[in-house]
Coordinates of C-alpha atoms in Angstrom, one line a residue:
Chain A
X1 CA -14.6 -11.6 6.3
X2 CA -15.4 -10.2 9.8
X3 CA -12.2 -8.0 11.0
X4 CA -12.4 -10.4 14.4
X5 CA -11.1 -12.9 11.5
X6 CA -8.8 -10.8 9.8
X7 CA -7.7 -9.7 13.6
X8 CA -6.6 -13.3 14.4
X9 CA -4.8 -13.9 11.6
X10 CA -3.2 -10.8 12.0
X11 CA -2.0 -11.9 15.7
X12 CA -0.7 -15.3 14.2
X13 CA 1.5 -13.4 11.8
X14 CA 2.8 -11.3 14.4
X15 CA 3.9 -14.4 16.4
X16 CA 5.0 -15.8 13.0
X17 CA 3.3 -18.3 11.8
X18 CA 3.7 -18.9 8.3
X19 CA 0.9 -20.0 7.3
X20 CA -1.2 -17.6 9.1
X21 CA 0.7 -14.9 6.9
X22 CA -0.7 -17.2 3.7
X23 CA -4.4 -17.1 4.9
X24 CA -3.8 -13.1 5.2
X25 CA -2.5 -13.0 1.5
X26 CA -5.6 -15.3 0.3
X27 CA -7.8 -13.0 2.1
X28 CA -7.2 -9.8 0.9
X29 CA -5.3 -10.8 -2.5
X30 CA -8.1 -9.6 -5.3
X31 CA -9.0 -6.8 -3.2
X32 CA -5.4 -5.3 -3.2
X33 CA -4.2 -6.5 -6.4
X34 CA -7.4 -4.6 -7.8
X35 CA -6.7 -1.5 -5.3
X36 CA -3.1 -1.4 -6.9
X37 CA -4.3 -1.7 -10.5
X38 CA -6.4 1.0 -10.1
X39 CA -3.7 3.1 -9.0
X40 CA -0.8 1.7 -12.1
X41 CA -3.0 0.6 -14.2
X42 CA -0.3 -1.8 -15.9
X43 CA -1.0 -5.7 -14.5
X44 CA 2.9 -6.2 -14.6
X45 CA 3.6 -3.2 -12.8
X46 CA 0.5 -4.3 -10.4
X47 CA 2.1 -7.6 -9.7
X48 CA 5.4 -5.8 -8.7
X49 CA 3.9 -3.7 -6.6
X50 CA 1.4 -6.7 -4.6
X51 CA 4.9 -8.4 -4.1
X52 CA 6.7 -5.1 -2.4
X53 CA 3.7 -4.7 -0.5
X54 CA 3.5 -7.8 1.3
X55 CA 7.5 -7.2 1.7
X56 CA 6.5 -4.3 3.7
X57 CA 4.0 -5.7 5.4
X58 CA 6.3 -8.9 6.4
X59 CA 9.2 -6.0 7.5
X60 CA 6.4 -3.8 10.0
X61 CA 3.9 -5.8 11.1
X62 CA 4.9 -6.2 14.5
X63 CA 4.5 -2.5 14.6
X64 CA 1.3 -2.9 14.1
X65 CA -1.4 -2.5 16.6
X66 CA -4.4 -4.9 16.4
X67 CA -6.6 -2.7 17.7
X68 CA -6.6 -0.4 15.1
X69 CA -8.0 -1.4 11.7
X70 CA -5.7 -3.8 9.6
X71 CA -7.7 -2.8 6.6
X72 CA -6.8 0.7 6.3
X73 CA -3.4 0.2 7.6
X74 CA -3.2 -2.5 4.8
X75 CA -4.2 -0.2 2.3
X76 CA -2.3 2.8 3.7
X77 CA 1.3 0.4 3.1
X78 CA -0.1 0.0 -0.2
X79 CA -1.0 3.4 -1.0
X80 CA 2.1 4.2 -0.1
X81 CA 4.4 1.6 -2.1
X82 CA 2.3 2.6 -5.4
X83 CA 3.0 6.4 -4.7
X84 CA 6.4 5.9 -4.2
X85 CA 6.5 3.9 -7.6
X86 CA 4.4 6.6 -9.7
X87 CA 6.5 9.2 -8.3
X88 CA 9.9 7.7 -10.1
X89 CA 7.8 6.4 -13.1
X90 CA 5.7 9.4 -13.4
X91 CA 5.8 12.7 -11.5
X92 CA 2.7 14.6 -11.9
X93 CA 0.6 12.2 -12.3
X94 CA -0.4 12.5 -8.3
X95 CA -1.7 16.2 -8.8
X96 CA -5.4 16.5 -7.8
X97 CA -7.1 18.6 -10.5
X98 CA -8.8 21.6 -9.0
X99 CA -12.8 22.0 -8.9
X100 CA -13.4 23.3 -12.0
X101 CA -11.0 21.5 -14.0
X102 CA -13.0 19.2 -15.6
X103 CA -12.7 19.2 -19.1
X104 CA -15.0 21.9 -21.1
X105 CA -16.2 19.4 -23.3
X106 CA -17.0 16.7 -20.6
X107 CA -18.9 19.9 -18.9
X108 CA -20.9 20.6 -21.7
X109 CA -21.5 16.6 -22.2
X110 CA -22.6 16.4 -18.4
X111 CA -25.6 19.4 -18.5
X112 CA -27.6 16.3 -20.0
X113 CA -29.6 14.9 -17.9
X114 CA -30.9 11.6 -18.4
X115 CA -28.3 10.4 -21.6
X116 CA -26.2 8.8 -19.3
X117 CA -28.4 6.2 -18.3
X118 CA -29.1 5.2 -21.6
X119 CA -25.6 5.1 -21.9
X120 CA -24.9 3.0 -18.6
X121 CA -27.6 0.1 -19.7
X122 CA -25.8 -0.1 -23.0
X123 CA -22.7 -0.5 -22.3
X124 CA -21.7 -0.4 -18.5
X125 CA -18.9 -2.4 -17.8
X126 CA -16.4 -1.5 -21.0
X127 CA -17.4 2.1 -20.8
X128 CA -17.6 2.4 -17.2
X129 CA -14.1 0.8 -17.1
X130 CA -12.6 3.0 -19.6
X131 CA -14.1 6.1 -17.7
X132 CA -12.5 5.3 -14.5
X133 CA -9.1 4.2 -15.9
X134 CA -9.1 8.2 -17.9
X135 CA -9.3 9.7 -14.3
X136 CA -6.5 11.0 -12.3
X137 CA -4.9 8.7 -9.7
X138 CA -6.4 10.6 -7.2
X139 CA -9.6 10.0 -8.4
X140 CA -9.5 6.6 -9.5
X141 CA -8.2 6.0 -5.6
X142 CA -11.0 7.4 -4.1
X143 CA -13.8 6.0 -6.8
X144 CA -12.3 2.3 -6.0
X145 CA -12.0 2.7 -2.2
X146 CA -15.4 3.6 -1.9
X147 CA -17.3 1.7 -4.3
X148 CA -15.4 -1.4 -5.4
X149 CA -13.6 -1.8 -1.7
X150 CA -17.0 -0.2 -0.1
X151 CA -14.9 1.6 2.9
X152 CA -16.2 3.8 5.1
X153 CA -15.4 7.5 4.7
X154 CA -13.4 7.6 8.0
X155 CA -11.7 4.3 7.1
X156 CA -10.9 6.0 3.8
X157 CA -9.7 9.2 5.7
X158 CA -6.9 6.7 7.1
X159 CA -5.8 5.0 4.6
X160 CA -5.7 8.6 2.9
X161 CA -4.1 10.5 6.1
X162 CA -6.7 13.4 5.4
X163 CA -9.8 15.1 7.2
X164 CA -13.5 13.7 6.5
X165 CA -13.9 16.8 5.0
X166 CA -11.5 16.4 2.2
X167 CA -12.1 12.9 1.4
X168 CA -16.0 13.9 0.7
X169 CA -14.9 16.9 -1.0
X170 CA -12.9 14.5 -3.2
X171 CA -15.5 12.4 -3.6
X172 CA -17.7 14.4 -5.0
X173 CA -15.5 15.9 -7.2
X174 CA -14.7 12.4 -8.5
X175 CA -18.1 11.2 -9.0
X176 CA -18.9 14.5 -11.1
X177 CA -15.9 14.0 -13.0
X178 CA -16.4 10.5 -13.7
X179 CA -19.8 11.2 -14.4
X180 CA -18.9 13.8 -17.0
X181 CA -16.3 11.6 -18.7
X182 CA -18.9 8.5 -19.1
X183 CA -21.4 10.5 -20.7
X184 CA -18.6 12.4 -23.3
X185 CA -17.3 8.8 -24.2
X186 CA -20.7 7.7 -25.1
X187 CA -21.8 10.5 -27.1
X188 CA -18.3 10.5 -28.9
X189 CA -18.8 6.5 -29.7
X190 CA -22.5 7.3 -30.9
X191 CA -21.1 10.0 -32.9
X192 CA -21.0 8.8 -36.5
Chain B
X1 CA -26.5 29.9 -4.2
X2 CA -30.3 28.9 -4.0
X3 CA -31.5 25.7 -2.8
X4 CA -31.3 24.3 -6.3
X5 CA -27.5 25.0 -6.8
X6 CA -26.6 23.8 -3.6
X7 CA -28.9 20.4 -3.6
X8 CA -27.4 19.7 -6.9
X9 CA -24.0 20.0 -5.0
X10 CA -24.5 17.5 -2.8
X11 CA -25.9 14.7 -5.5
X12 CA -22.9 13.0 -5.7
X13 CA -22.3 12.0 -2.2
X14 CA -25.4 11.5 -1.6
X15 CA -25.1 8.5 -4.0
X16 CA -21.7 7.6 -2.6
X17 CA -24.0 7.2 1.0
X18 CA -22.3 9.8 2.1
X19 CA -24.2 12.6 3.5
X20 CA -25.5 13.5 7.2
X21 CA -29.2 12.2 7.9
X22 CA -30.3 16.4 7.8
X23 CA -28.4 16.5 4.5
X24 CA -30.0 13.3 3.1
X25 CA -33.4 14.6 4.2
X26 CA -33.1 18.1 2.7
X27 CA -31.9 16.2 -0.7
X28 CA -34.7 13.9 -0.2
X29 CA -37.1 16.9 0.0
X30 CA -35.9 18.9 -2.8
X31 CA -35.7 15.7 -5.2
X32 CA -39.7 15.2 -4.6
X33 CA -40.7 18.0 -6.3
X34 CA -37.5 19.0 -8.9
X35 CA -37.4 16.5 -11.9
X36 CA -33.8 17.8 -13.2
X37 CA -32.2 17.1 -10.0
X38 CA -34.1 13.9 -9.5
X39 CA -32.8 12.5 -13.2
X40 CA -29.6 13.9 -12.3
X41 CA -29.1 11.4 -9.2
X42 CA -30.5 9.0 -10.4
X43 CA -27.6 8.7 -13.3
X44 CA -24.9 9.4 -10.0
X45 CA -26.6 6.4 -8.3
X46 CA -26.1 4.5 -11.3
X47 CA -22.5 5.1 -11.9
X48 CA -22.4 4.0 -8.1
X49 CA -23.7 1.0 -9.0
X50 CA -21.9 0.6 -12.0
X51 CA -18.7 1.2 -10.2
X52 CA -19.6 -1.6 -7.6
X53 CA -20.0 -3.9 -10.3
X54 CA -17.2 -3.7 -12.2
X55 CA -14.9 -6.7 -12.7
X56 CA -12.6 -7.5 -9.9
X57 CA -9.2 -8.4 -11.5
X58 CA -7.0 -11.0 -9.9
X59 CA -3.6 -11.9 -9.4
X60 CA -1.9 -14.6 -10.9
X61 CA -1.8 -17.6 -8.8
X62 CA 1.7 -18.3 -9.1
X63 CA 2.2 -14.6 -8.2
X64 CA 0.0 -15.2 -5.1
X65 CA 2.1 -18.5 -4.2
X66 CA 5.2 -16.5 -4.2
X67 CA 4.5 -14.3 -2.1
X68 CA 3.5 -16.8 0.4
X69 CA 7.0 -17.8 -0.1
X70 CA 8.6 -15.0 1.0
X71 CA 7.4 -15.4 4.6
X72 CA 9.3 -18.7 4.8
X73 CA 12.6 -16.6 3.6
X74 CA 11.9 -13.8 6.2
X75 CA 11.8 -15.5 9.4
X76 CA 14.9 -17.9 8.2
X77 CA 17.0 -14.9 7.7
X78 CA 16.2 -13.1 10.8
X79 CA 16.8 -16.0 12.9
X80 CA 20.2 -16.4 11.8
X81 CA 20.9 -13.1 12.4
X82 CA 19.6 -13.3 15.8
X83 CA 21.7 -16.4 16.2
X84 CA 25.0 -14.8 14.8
X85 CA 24.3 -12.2 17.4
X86 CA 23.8 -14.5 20.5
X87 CA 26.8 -16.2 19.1
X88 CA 29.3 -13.3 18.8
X89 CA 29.2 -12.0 22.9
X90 CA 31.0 -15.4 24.1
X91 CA 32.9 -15.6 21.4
X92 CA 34.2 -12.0 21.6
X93 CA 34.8 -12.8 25.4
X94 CA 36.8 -15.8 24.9
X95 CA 39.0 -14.4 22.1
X96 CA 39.8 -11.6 24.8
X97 CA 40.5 -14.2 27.4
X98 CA 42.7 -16.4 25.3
X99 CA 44.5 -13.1 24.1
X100 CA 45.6 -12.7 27.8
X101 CA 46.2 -16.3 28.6
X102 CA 48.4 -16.6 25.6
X103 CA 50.2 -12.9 25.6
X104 CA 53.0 -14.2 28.2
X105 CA 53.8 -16.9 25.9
X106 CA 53.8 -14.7 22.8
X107 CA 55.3 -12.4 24.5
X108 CA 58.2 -14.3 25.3
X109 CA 58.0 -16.2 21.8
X110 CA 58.8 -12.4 20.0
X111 CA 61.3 -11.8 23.0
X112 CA 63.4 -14.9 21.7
X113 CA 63.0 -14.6 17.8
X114 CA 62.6 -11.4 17.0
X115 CA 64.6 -9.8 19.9
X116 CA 63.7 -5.5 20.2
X117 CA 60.9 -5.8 17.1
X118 CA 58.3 -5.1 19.5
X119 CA 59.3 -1.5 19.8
X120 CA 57.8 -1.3 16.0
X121 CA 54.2 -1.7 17.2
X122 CA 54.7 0.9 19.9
X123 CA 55.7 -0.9 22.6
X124 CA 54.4 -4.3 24.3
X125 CA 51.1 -2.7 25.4
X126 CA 50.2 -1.5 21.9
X127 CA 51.5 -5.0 20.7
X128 CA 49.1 -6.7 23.3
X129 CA 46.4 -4.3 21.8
X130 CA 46.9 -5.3 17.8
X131 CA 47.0 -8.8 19.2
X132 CA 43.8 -8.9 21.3
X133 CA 42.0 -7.4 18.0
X134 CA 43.6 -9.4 15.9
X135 CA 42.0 -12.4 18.0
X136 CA 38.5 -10.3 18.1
X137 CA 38.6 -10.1 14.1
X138 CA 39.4 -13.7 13.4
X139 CA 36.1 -14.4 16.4
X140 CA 33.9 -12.6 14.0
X141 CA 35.4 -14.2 10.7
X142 CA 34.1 -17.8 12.3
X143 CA 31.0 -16.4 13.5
X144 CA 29.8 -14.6 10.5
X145 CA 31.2 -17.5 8.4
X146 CA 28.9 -19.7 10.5
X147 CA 25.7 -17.6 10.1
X148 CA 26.4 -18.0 6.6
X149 CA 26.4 -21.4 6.2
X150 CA 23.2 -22.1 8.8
X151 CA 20.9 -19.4 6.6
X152 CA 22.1 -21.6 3.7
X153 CA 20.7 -24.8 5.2
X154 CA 17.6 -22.5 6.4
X155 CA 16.9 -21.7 2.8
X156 CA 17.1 -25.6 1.6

């Protein structure tokens, strides 16, 4: 989808056509039910929040200005709904960890070069998923918007309201994070 | 921090596509000729890859259907709002002006039946007052109890 396309329908919902706000739903329905998922990880508590999302959208879209990016304003409503939900459900659990807190035995795992892509042709996708779910929101966020949603870091910057600067130094602590926890996983299944 | 420490540093973003071209060169350079660092990105490029290629869960279609819905709900419900609104100025102003038209009539009505009982609301101007809202509150009674019954049909 071209954002000229996403743009149109954006303008037709504005005016209020119906289904113009349906063809925006189909469009962007896996991607956000996924982004959300990645931040609840609970399908039933994903679903909720998809529906307060489009709620919110529905209530401020005529706020919104088409010439900004409806992607990253998209995600930003979302972003916020899910925070808003983890922060009655579970308060903490939107704390970045700092630098060097990943886990000593993750670290140790990690100074291994060259396991872990033994381990990622074995078993990718169940590993790989389990890795990412272990992460902290924050993490799992940032992991999803750039590689499953592939934004670009200054989209990400707005859906995140931060500098470039943090959202690459949160990047790369995610990726060495994740990194670590794939690798620890595998060599605790291989363990006998 | 040698160049070693700090090329291993930037390894992640630069499989995340992240780093400036001088950045992305230097990384480049120092991967040519270091074999730890060149193993190492190659397991960050891929978890990148791994990570693009993960399942993408989707909704349930009846989940998607309903939310599809609730546009037809939204629009219904504002305009009868919008409607109650326009509705309630002439109403308002012809409540006022058959409060005036009638007060002589009234007036004289209490004047014969209930003789001095006007003094109990204050006089006849505060009694010309309670009436005129009286007349305002039973306006917006019939205008709210028509906005009710119009989002009703709206919703069917």
């Amino acid at each position: 989808m071209t954002p000229s396309e996403a743009g149109a329908d954006v303008l037709a919902v504005q005016r209020g056509d119906r289904d113009a706000f349906a063809a925006l739903v189909s469009r962007y329905q896996n991607r956000l039910y996924r982004y959300l998922l990645r931040w609840v990880r609970e399908p039933a508590a994903a679903e909720d929040l998809f529906q307060q999302t489009w709620l919110r959208v529905i209530e401020h879209i005529r706020r919104f200005d088409p010439s900004r990016n409806f992607d990253a304003w998209l995600f930003a409503v979302a972003r916020n709904v899910a925070i808003d939900y983890l922060r009655r459900r579970r308060p903490g659990s939107l704390e970045e960890p700092g630098p060097d807190e990943v886990p000593l035995r993750d670290r140790l795992h990690a100074n291994n070069p060259g396991a872990l892509e033994q381990v990622l042709r074995a078993e990718r996708a169940g590993l790989v998923q389990g890795a990412l779910e272990s992460q902290p929101a924050l993490y799992r966020e940032i992991l999803s918007l750039r590689f499953e949603e592939e934004m670009k870091l200054d989209e990400i910057a707005e859906v995140l309201s931060i500098p470039l600067g943090t959202v690459k130094s949160r990047l790369a602590r995610a990726l060495e994070r994740f990194r670590a926890s794939c690798l620890s996983r595998r060599l605790e299944e291989s363990a006998p | 921090m040698n160049e070693h420490e700090s090329i291993r540093e930037l390894l992640p973003l630069a499989a995340a596509g992240a780093l400036t071209p001088e950045d992305a060169e230097g990384v480049r350079r120092h991967l040519a000729r270091c074999e730890t660092c060149r193993r190492v990105m190659e397991e960050f490029s891929a978890l990148a890859d791994s990570l693009r290629g993960l399942p993408t869960p989707r909704p349930r279609a009846d989940l998607v259907a309903k939310v599809c819905g609730l546009a037809e709900l939204r629009p219904a419900r504002a305009r009868t709002w919008r409607d109650g609104a326009a509705a309630l100025a002439p109403l308002v102003a012809a409540s006022w002006v058959m409060a005036l038209v009638t007060w002589p009539l009234l007036k004289e009505a209490i004047r014969w039946t209930l003789g001095a009982w006007h003094v109990l609301f204050g006089g006849w101007g505060a009694a010309l007052v309670t009436y005129s809202i009286l007349g305002f509150l039973l306006a917006c009674v019939a205008v709210f109890a028509a906005g009710g019954r119009a989002s009703a049909i709206g919703r069917t």
